[in-house]
Amino acid sequence: MLEGYQARSFTAPTTSGHQITHDVYTRGDGPATIVILQELPGIGPETLTLADELVARNFRVVMPHLVGPLGRISLLGNTLRVFCMRKEFKMFERNQSSPVVDWVKALCRDLRDEQGCERIGVIGMCLTGNFAISLIAEDSVLAAVASQPSLPAQDQTALHMSEAEISAARDRLDEVGPMLALRFEEDKLCAGQRFKAIDAAFNDDAQRIKLIELPGPGHSVLTLDLIKGGEPAKQAMQEVVAYFQERLQA
Protein backbone atom coordinates (compact mmCIF):
# COMPACT_ATOMS: atom_id res chain seq x y z
CA MET A 1 0.00 0.00 0.00
CA LEU A 2 3.03 2.27 0.35
CA GLU A 3 4.23 1.67 -3.18
CA GLY A 4 5.61 4.88 -4.61
CA TYR A 5 6.67 6.29 -1.26
CA GLN A 6 10.28 7.01 -0.37
CA ALA A 7 11.22 6.07 3.18
CA ARG A 8 13.90 7.52 5.41
CA SER A 9 14.67 7.66 9.12
CA PHE A 10 14.73 11.01 10.89
CA THR A 11 16.15 11.71 14.36
CA ALA A 12 15.82 14.91 16.39
CA PRO A 13 15.93 15.85 20.08
CA THR A 14 13.15 17.19 22.27
CA THR A 15 13.71 20.26 24.44
CA SER A 16 14.52 17.89 27.30
CA GLY A 17 17.34 16.35 25.25
CA HIS A 18 15.63 13.01 24.59
CA GLN A 19 16.34 11.76 21.06
CA ILE A 20 13.35 10.64 18.99
CA THR A 21 13.60 8.61 15.78
CA HIS A 22 10.79 7.75 13.38
CA ASP A 23 10.50 6.67 9.77
CA VAL A 24 9.14 9.25 7.34
CA TYR A 25 7.36 8.39 4.08
CA THR A 26 7.29 10.83 1.16
CA ARG A 27 5.42 10.78 -2.14
CA GLY A 28 4.96 13.38 -4.85
CA ASP A 29 7.27 16.05 -6.16
CA GLY A 30 5.21 19.23 -6.05
CA PRO A 31 6.94 22.28 -4.53
CA ALA A 32 4.14 22.60 -1.96
CA THR A 33 4.36 20.01 0.83
CA ILE A 34 1.76 18.77 3.31
CA VAL A 35 2.84 16.85 6.40
CA ILE A 36 0.09 14.41 7.44
CA LEU A 37 0.33 13.51 11.12
CA GLN A 38 -1.36 10.19 11.72
CA GLU A 39 -4.33 9.81 14.03
CA LEU A 40 -4.45 7.23 16.82
CA PRO A 41 -5.85 4.33 14.72
CA GLY A 42 -2.74 4.54 12.52
CA ILE A 43 -1.77 5.01 8.88
CA GLY A 44 -4.49 2.85 7.36
CA PRO A 45 -6.21 2.79 3.96
CA GLU A 46 -8.26 5.92 4.70
CA THR A 47 -5.18 7.98 5.59
CA LEU A 48 -3.46 6.76 2.43
CA THR A 49 -6.55 7.79 0.44
CA LEU A 50 -6.23 11.28 1.94
CA ALA A 51 -2.58 11.29 0.87
CA ASP A 52 -3.55 10.13 -2.63
CA GLU A 53 -6.05 12.99 -2.91
CA LEU A 54 -3.38 15.55 -2.03
CA VAL A 55 -0.76 14.03 -4.33
CA ALA A 56 -3.32 14.16 -7.15
CA ARG A 57 -3.62 17.91 -6.43
CA ASN A 58 0.13 18.30 -7.04
CA PHE A 59 1.18 18.37 -3.38
CA ARG A 60 4.15 16.51 -1.99
CA VAL A 61 2.93 14.42 0.96
CA VAL A 62 5.13 13.61 3.95
CA MET A 63 3.85 11.07 6.49
CA PRO A 64 5.79 10.45 9.70
CA HIS A 65 5.13 6.97 11.05
CA LEU A 66 4.72 7.66 14.76
CA VAL A 67 3.08 4.51 16.09
CA GLY A 68 1.50 1.21 15.08
CA PRO A 69 1.41 -1.04 12.01
CA LEU A 70 1.51 0.43 8.53
CA GLY A 71 -1.34 0.02 6.07
CA ARG A 72 -4.01 -0.91 8.61
CA ILE A 73 -5.66 0.53 11.69
CA SER A 74 -5.14 -0.75 15.23
CA LEU A 75 -7.05 1.45 17.66
CA LEU A 76 -6.71 -0.65 20.81
CA GLY A 77 -3.14 -1.72 20.04
CA ASN A 78 -2.03 1.82 19.25
CA THR A 79 -3.69 3.18 22.38
CA LEU A 80 -1.61 0.76 24.44
CA ARG A 81 1.51 1.63 22.45
CA VAL A 82 1.04 5.36 23.03
CA PHE A 83 0.64 4.80 26.76
CA CYS A 84 4.04 3.08 26.66
CA MET A 85 5.63 5.97 24.74
CA ARG A 86 5.61 8.42 27.66
CA LYS A 87 8.78 10.16 26.50
CA GLU A 88 6.95 11.18 23.31
CA PHE A 89 3.24 11.45 24.12
CA LYS A 90 1.64 13.08 27.17
CA MET A 91 -2.00 12.26 26.49
CA PHE A 92 -3.38 13.81 29.68
CA GLU A 93 -1.10 16.84 29.87
CA ARG A 94 -2.88 20.17 30.24
CA ASN A 95 -1.26 23.45 29.19
CA GLN A 96 1.72 21.66 27.63
CA SER A 97 2.27 19.84 24.36
CA SER A 98 3.70 16.35 23.92
CA PRO A 99 7.49 16.06 23.46
CA VAL A 100 7.02 14.54 20.00
CA VAL A 101 5.87 17.99 18.83
CA ASP A 102 9.51 19.08 19.12
CA TRP A 103 10.43 16.23 16.76
CA VAL A 104 7.78 17.28 14.21
CA LYS A 105 8.98 20.89 14.39
CA ALA A 106 12.51 19.70 13.63
CA LEU A 107 11.17 17.58 10.75
CA CYS A 108 9.45 20.61 9.21
CA ARG A 109 12.66 22.63 9.46
CA ASP A 110 14.59 19.76 7.87
CA LEU A 111 12.07 19.55 5.03
CA ARG A 112 12.55 23.24 4.30
CA ASP A 113 16.30 23.57 4.85
CA GLU A 114 17.62 20.18 3.72
CA GLN A 115 14.94 18.56 1.53
CA GLY A 116 14.02 21.51 -0.69
CA CYS A 117 10.38 21.80 0.42
CA GLU A 118 9.59 25.45 -0.13
CA ARG A 119 6.05 25.79 1.23
CA ILE A 120 4.87 23.50 4.02
CA GLY A 121 1.45 22.80 5.50
CA VAL A 122 0.43 20.41 8.28
CA ILE A 123 -2.62 18.25 8.99
CA GLY A 124 -3.01 16.94 12.55
CA MET A 125 -5.79 14.47 13.38
CA CYS A 126 -7.18 13.13 16.66
CA LEU A 127 -4.09 12.30 18.77
CA THR A 128 -2.07 14.80 16.70
CA GLY A 129 -4.83 17.32 16.02
CA ASN A 130 -3.58 19.77 18.63
CA PHE A 131 -0.05 19.44 17.27
CA ALA A 132 -1.08 21.34 14.14
CA ILE A 133 -1.92 24.40 16.25
CA SER A 134 1.51 24.32 17.91
CA LEU A 135 3.24 23.79 14.56
CA ILE A 136 1.74 26.85 12.88
CA ALA A 137 4.06 28.92 15.09
CA GLU A 138 7.05 27.51 13.18
CA ASP A 139 8.39 29.82 10.47
CA SER A 140 8.78 26.74 8.24
CA VAL A 141 4.99 26.14 8.34
CA LEU A 142 2.62 28.34 6.35
CA ALA A 143 -0.71 26.52 6.81
CA ALA A 144 -2.26 24.08 9.26
CA VAL A 145 -5.44 22.06 9.78
CA ALA A 146 -6.41 20.63 13.17
CA SER A 147 -8.94 17.84 12.62
CA GLN A 148 -10.80 16.53 15.67
CA PRO A 149 -8.06 17.65 18.15
CA SER A 150 -8.52 15.26 21.07
CA LEU A 151 -5.82 16.07 23.64
CA PRO A 152 -5.65 16.40 26.55
CA ALA A 153 -7.71 13.26 27.08
CA GLN A 154 -10.32 13.46 29.85
CA ASP A 155 -10.41 17.27 29.92
CA GLN A 156 -12.30 18.84 27.04
CA THR A 157 -11.99 22.33 28.52
CA ALA A 158 -8.16 22.44 28.37
CA LEU A 159 -5.65 22.80 25.55
CA HIS A 160 -2.63 20.60 24.89
CA MET A 161 -0.42 23.70 24.59
CA SER A 162 1.51 25.98 26.91
CA GLU A 163 0.72 29.68 27.24
CA ALA A 164 3.95 30.42 25.36
CA GLU A 165 2.89 28.12 22.50
CA ILE A 166 -0.53 29.77 22.35
CA SER A 167 1.06 33.22 22.22
CA ALA A 168 3.49 32.17 19.48
CA ALA A 169 0.70 30.56 17.45
CA ARG A 170 -1.48 33.67 17.79
CA ASP A 171 1.34 35.87 16.52
CA ARG A 172 2.03 33.59 13.59
CA LEU A 173 -1.66 33.36 12.64
CA ASP A 174 -1.85 37.15 12.66
CA GLU A 175 0.98 37.04 10.13
CA VAL A 176 -0.12 34.22 7.78
CA GLY A 177 -3.89 34.27 8.27
CA PRO A 178 -6.39 31.90 9.91
CA MET A 179 -5.95 28.12 10.05
CA LEU A 180 -8.77 25.54 10.09
CA ALA A 181 -10.12 23.21 12.77
CA LEU A 182 -12.73 20.49 12.14
CA ARG A 183 -15.01 18.29 14.23
CA PHE A 184 -18.34 16.45 14.12
CA GLU A 185 -20.97 18.05 16.37
CA GLU A 186 -21.69 14.77 18.22
CA ASP A 187 -18.05 13.74 18.64
CA LYS A 188 -17.36 12.95 22.30
CA LEU A 189 -13.57 12.64 21.86
CA CYS A 190 -13.40 16.18 20.49
CA ALA A 191 -16.44 17.72 22.11
CA GLY A 192 -17.91 21.18 21.86
CA GLN A 193 -16.00 22.28 24.97
CA ARG A 194 -12.74 21.72 23.10
CA PHE A 195 -13.74 24.12 20.36
CA LYS A 196 -14.93 26.61 22.98
CA ALA A 197 -11.49 26.43 24.60
CA ILE A 198 -9.78 26.97 21.22
CA ASP A 199 -12.15 29.82 20.42
CA ALA A 200 -11.46 31.53 23.77
CA ALA A 201 -7.68 31.15 23.41
CA PHE A 202 -7.41 32.31 19.80
CA ASN A 203 -10.51 34.13 18.57
CA ASP A 204 -11.11 36.65 21.36
CA ASP A 205 -10.33 39.69 19.22
CA ALA A 206 -9.97 38.23 15.69
CA GLN A 207 -10.62 34.98 13.84
CA ARG A 208 -7.32 33.14 13.97
CA ILE A 209 -8.76 29.62 13.78
CA LYS A 210 -11.82 28.97 11.63
CA LEU A 211 -13.88 26.39 13.53
CA ILE A 212 -15.84 24.06 11.24
CA GLU A 213 -18.42 21.77 12.88
CA LEU A 214 -20.10 19.07 10.81
CA PRO A 215 -23.57 17.74 11.70
CA GLY A 216 -24.10 14.31 13.19
CA PRO A 217 -21.92 11.65 14.82
CA GLY A 218 -18.43 10.71 13.76
CA HIS A 219 -14.85 11.44 14.69
CA SER A 220 -12.30 11.21 11.88
CA VAL A 221 -13.48 13.97 9.54
CA LEU A 222 -10.91 13.51 6.76
CA THR A 223 -10.42 9.74 6.93
CA LEU A 224 -12.43 6.99 8.66
CA ASP A 225 -15.72 8.93 8.82
CA LEU A 226 -15.43 10.95 5.62
CA ILE A 227 -17.95 8.77 3.75
CA LYS A 228 -20.32 8.58 6.72
CA GLY A 229 -20.23 12.36 7.02
CA GLY A 230 -21.92 12.71 3.65
CA GLU A 231 -22.07 16.01 1.79
CA PRO A 232 -20.97 18.19 4.76
CA ALA A 233 -17.79 16.12 5.17
CA LYS A 234 -17.19 16.23 1.42
CA GLN A 235 -17.52 20.01 1.50
CA ALA A 236 -15.15 20.19 4.49
CA MET A 237 -12.59 18.17 2.56
CA GLN A 238 -12.95 20.51 -0.41
CA GLU A 239 -12.45 23.50 1.89
CA VAL A 240 -9.29 21.93 3.33
CA VAL A 241 -7.87 21.33 -0.16
CA ALA A 242 -8.79 24.84 -1.29
CA TYR A 243 -7.18 26.29 1.83
CA PHE A 244 -3.90 24.51 1.14
CA GLN A 245 -4.01 25.43 -2.53
CA GLU A 246 -4.44 29.11 -1.64
CA ARG A 247 -1.73 29.13 1.02
CA LEU A 248 0.84 26.83 -0.56
CA GLN A 249 0.28 26.83 -4.32
CA ALA A 250 -1.03 30.30 -5.18
Coordinates of C-alpha atoms in Angstrom, one line a residue:
M1 CA 0.0 0.0 0.0
L2 CA 3.0 2.3 0.4
E3 CA 4.2 1.7 -3.2
G4 CA 5.6 4.9 -4.6
Y5 CA 6.7 6.3 -1.3
Q6 CA 10.3 7.0 -0.4
A7 CA 11.2 6.1 3.2
R8 CA 13.9 7.5 5.4
S9 CA 14.7 7.7 9.1
F10 CA 14.7 11.0 10.9
T11 CA 16.2 11.7 14.4
A12 CA 15.8 14.9 16.4
P13 CA 15.9 15.8 20.1
T14 CA 13.2 17.2 22.3
T15 CA 13.7 20.3 24.4
S16 CA 14.5 17.9 27.3
G17 CA 17.3 16.4 25.3
H18 CA 15.6 13.0 24.6
Q19 CA 16.3 11.8 21.1
I20 CA 13.3 10.6 19.0
T21 CA 13.6 8.6 15.8
H22 CA 10.8 7.7 13.4
D23 CA 10.5 6.7 9.8
V24 CA 9.1 9.2 7.3
Y25 CA 7.4 8.4 4.1
T26 CA 7.3 10.8 1.2
R27 CA 5.4 10.8 -2.1
G28 CA 5.0 13.4 -4.9
D29 CA 7.3 16.1 -6.2
G30 CA 5.2 19.2 -6.0
P31 CA 6.9 22.3 -4.5
A32 CA 4.1 22.6 -2.0
T33 CA 4.4 20.0 0.8
I34 CA 1.8 18.8 3.3
V35 CA 2.8 16.8 6.4
I36 CA 0.1 14.4 7.4
L37 CA 0.3 13.5 11.1
Q38 CA -1.4 10.2 11.7
E39 CA -4.3 9.8 14.0
L40 CA -4.4 7.2 16.8
P41 CA -5.8 4.3 14.7
G42 CA -2.7 4.5 12.5
I43 CA -1.8 5.0 8.9
G44 CA -4.5 2.8 7.4
P45 CA -6.2 2.8 4.0
E46 CA -8.3 5.9 4.7
T47 CA -5.2 8.0 5.6
L48 CA -3.5 6.8 2.4
T49 CA -6.6 7.8 0.4
L50 CA -6.2 11.3 1.9
A51 CA -2.6 11.3 0.9
D52 CA -3.5 10.1 -2.6
E53 CA -6.0 13.0 -2.9
L54 CA -3.4 15.5 -2.0
V55 CA -0.8 14.0 -4.3
A56 CA -3.3 14.2 -7.1
R57 CA -3.6 17.9 -6.4
N58 CA 0.1 18.3 -7.0
F59 CA 1.2 18.4 -3.4
R60 CA 4.2 16.5 -2.0
V61 CA 2.9 14.4 1.0
V62 CA 5.1 13.6 4.0
M63 CA 3.8 11.1 6.5
P64 CA 5.8 10.5 9.7
H65 CA 5.1 7.0 11.0
L66 CA 4.7 7.7 14.8
V67 CA 3.1 4.5 16.1
G68 CA 1.5 1.2 15.1
P69 CA 1.4 -1.0 12.0
L70 CA 1.5 0.4 8.5
G71 CA -1.3 0.0 6.1
R72 CA -4.0 -0.9 8.6
I73 CA -5.7 0.5 11.7
S74 CA -5.1 -0.8 15.2
L75 CA -7.1 1.4 17.7
L76 CA -6.7 -0.7 20.8
G77 CA -3.1 -1.7 20.0
N78 CA -2.0 1.8 19.2
T79 CA -3.7 3.2 22.4
L80 CA -1.6 0.8 24.4
R81 CA 1.5 1.6 22.5
V82 CA 1.0 5.4 23.0
F83 CA 0.6 4.8 26.8
C84 CA 4.0 3.1 26.7
M85 CA 5.6 6.0 24.7
R86 CA 5.6 8.4 27.7
K87 CA 8.8 10.2 26.5
E88 CA 7.0 11.2 23.3
F89 CA 3.2 11.4 24.1
K90 CA 1.6 13.1 27.2
M91 CA -2.0 12.3 26.5
F92 CA -3.4 13.8 29.7
E93 CA -1.1 16.8 29.9
R94 CA -2.9 20.2 30.2
N95 CA -1.3 23.4 29.2
Q96 CA 1.7 21.7 27.6
S97 CA 2.3 19.8 24.4
S98 CA 3.7 16.4 23.9
P99 CA 7.5 16.1 23.5
V100 CA 7.0 14.5 20.0
V101 CA 5.9 18.0 18.8
D102 CA 9.5 19.1 19.1
W103 CA 10.4 16.2 16.8
V104 CA 7.8 17.3 14.2
K105 CA 9.0 20.9 14.4
A106 CA 12.5 19.7 13.6
L107 CA 11.2 17.6 10.8
C108 CA 9.4 20.6 9.2
R109 CA 12.7 22.6 9.5
D110 CA 14.6 19.8 7.9
L111 CA 12.1 19.6 5.0
R112 CA 12.5 23.2 4.3
D113 CA 16.3 23.6 4.9
E114 CA 17.6 20.2 3.7
Q115 CA 14.9 18.6 1.5
G116 CA 14.0 21.5 -0.7
C117 CA 10.4 21.8 0.4
E118 CA 9.6 25.5 -0.1
R119 CA 6.0 25.8 1.2
I120 CA 4.9 23.5 4.0
G121 CA 1.4 22.8 5.5
V122 CA 0.4 20.4 8.3
I123 CA -2.6 18.2 9.0
G124 CA -3.0 16.9 12.5
M125 CA -5.8 14.5 13.4
C126 CA -7.2 13.1 16.7
L127 CA -4.1 12.3 18.8
T128 CA -2.1 14.8 16.7
G129 CA -4.8 17.3 16.0
N130 CA -3.6 19.8 18.6
F131 CA -0.1 19.4 17.3
A132 CA -1.1 21.3 14.1
I133 CA -1.9 24.4 16.3
S134 CA 1.5 24.3 17.9
L135 CA 3.2 23.8 14.6
I136 CA 1.7 26.9 12.9
A137 CA 4.1 28.9 15.1
E138 CA 7.1 27.5 13.2
D139 CA 8.4 29.8 10.5
S140 CA 8.8 26.7 8.2
V141 CA 5.0 26.1 8.3
L142 CA 2.6 28.3 6.3
A143 CA -0.7 26.5 6.8
A144 CA -2.3 24.1 9.3
V145 CA -5.4 22.1 9.8
A146 CA -6.4 20.6 13.2
S147 CA -8.9 17.8 12.6
Q148 CA -10.8 16.5 15.7
P149 CA -8.1 17.6 18.1
S150 CA -8.5 15.3 21.1
L151 CA -5.8 16.1 23.6
P152 CA -5.7 16.4 26.6
A153 CA -7.7 13.3 27.1
Q154 CA -10.3 13.5 29.9
D155 CA -10.4 17.3 29.9
Q156 CA -12.3 18.8 27.0
T157 CA -12.0 22.3 28.5
A158 CA -8.2 22.4 28.4
L159 CA -5.7 22.8 25.5
H160 CA -2.6 20.6 24.9
M161 CA -0.4 23.7 24.6
S162 CA 1.5 26.0 26.9
E163 CA 0.7 29.7 27.2
A164 CA 4.0 30.4 25.4
E165 CA 2.9 28.1 22.5
I166 CA -0.5 29.8 22.3
S167 CA 1.1 33.2 22.2
A168 CA 3.5 32.2 19.5
A169 CA 0.7 30.6 17.4
R170 CA -1.5 33.7 17.8
D171 CA 1.3 35.9 16.5
R172 CA 2.0 33.6 13.6
L173 CA -1.7 33.4 12.6
D174 CA -1.8 37.1 12.7
E175 CA 1.0 37.0 10.1
V176 CA -0.1 34.2 7.8
G177 CA -3.9 34.3 8.3
P178 CA -6.4 31.9 9.9
M179 CA -6.0 28.1 10.0
L180 CA -8.8 25.5 10.1
A181 CA -10.1 23.2 12.8
L182 CA -12.7 20.5 12.1
R183 CA -15.0 18.3 14.2
F184 CA -18.3 16.5 14.1
E185 CA -21.0 18.0 16.4
E186 CA -21.7 14.8 18.2
D187 CA -18.0 13.7 18.6
K188 CA -17.4 12.9 22.3
L189 CA -13.6 12.6 21.9
C190 CA -13.4 16.2 20.5
A191 CA -16.4 17.7 22.1
G192 CA -17.9 21.2 21.9
Q193 CA -16.0 22.3 25.0
R194 CA -12.7 21.7 23.1
F195 CA -13.7 24.1 20.4
K196 CA -14.9 26.6 23.0
A197 CA -11.5 26.4 24.6
I198 CA -9.8 27.0 21.2
D199 CA -12.1 29.8 20.4
A200 CA -11.5 31.5 23.8
A201 CA -7.7 31.2 23.4
F202 CA -7.4 32.3 19.8
N203 CA -10.5 34.1 18.6
D204 CA -11.1 36.6 21.4
D205 CA -10.3 39.7 19.2
A206 CA -10.0 38.2 15.7
Q207 CA -10.6 35.0 13.8
R208 CA -7.3 33.1 14.0
I209 CA -8.8 29.6 13.8
K210 CA -11.8 29.0 11.6
L211 CA -13.9 26.4 13.5
I212 CA -15.8 24.1 11.2
E213 CA -18.4 21.8 12.9
L214 CA -20.1 19.1 10.8
P215 CA -23.6 17.7 11.7
G216 CA -24.1 14.3 13.2
P217 CA -21.9 11.6 14.8
G218 CA -18.4 10.7 13.8
H219 CA -14.8 11.4 14.7
S220 CA -12.3 11.2 11.9
V221 CA -13.5 14.0 9.5
L222 CA -10.9 13.5 6.8
T223 CA -10.4 9.7 6.9
L224 CA -12.4 7.0 8.7
D225 CA -15.7 8.9 8.8
L226 CA -15.4 10.9 5.6
I227 CA -17.9 8.8 3.8
K228 CA -20.3 8.6 6.7
G229 CA -20.2 12.4 7.0
G230 CA -21.9 12.7 3.6
E231 CA -22.1 16.0 1.8
P232 CA -21.0 18.2 4.8
A233 CA -17.8 16.1 5.2
K234 CA -17.2 16.2 1.4
Q235 CA -17.5 20.0 1.5
A236 CA -15.1 20.2 4.5
M237 CA -12.6 18.2 2.6
Q238 CA -13.0 20.5 -0.4
E239 CA -12.4 23.5 1.9
V240 CA -9.3 21.9 3.3
V241 CA -7.9 21.3 -0.2
A242 CA -8.8 24.8 -1.3
Y243 CA -7.2 26.3 1.8
F244 CA -3.9 24.5 1.1
Q245 CA -4.0 25.4 -2.5
E246 CA -4.4 29.1 -1.6
R247 CA -1.7 29.1 1.0
L248 CA 0.8 26.8 -0.6
Q249 CA 0.3 26.8 -4.3
A250 CA -1.0 30.3 -5.2

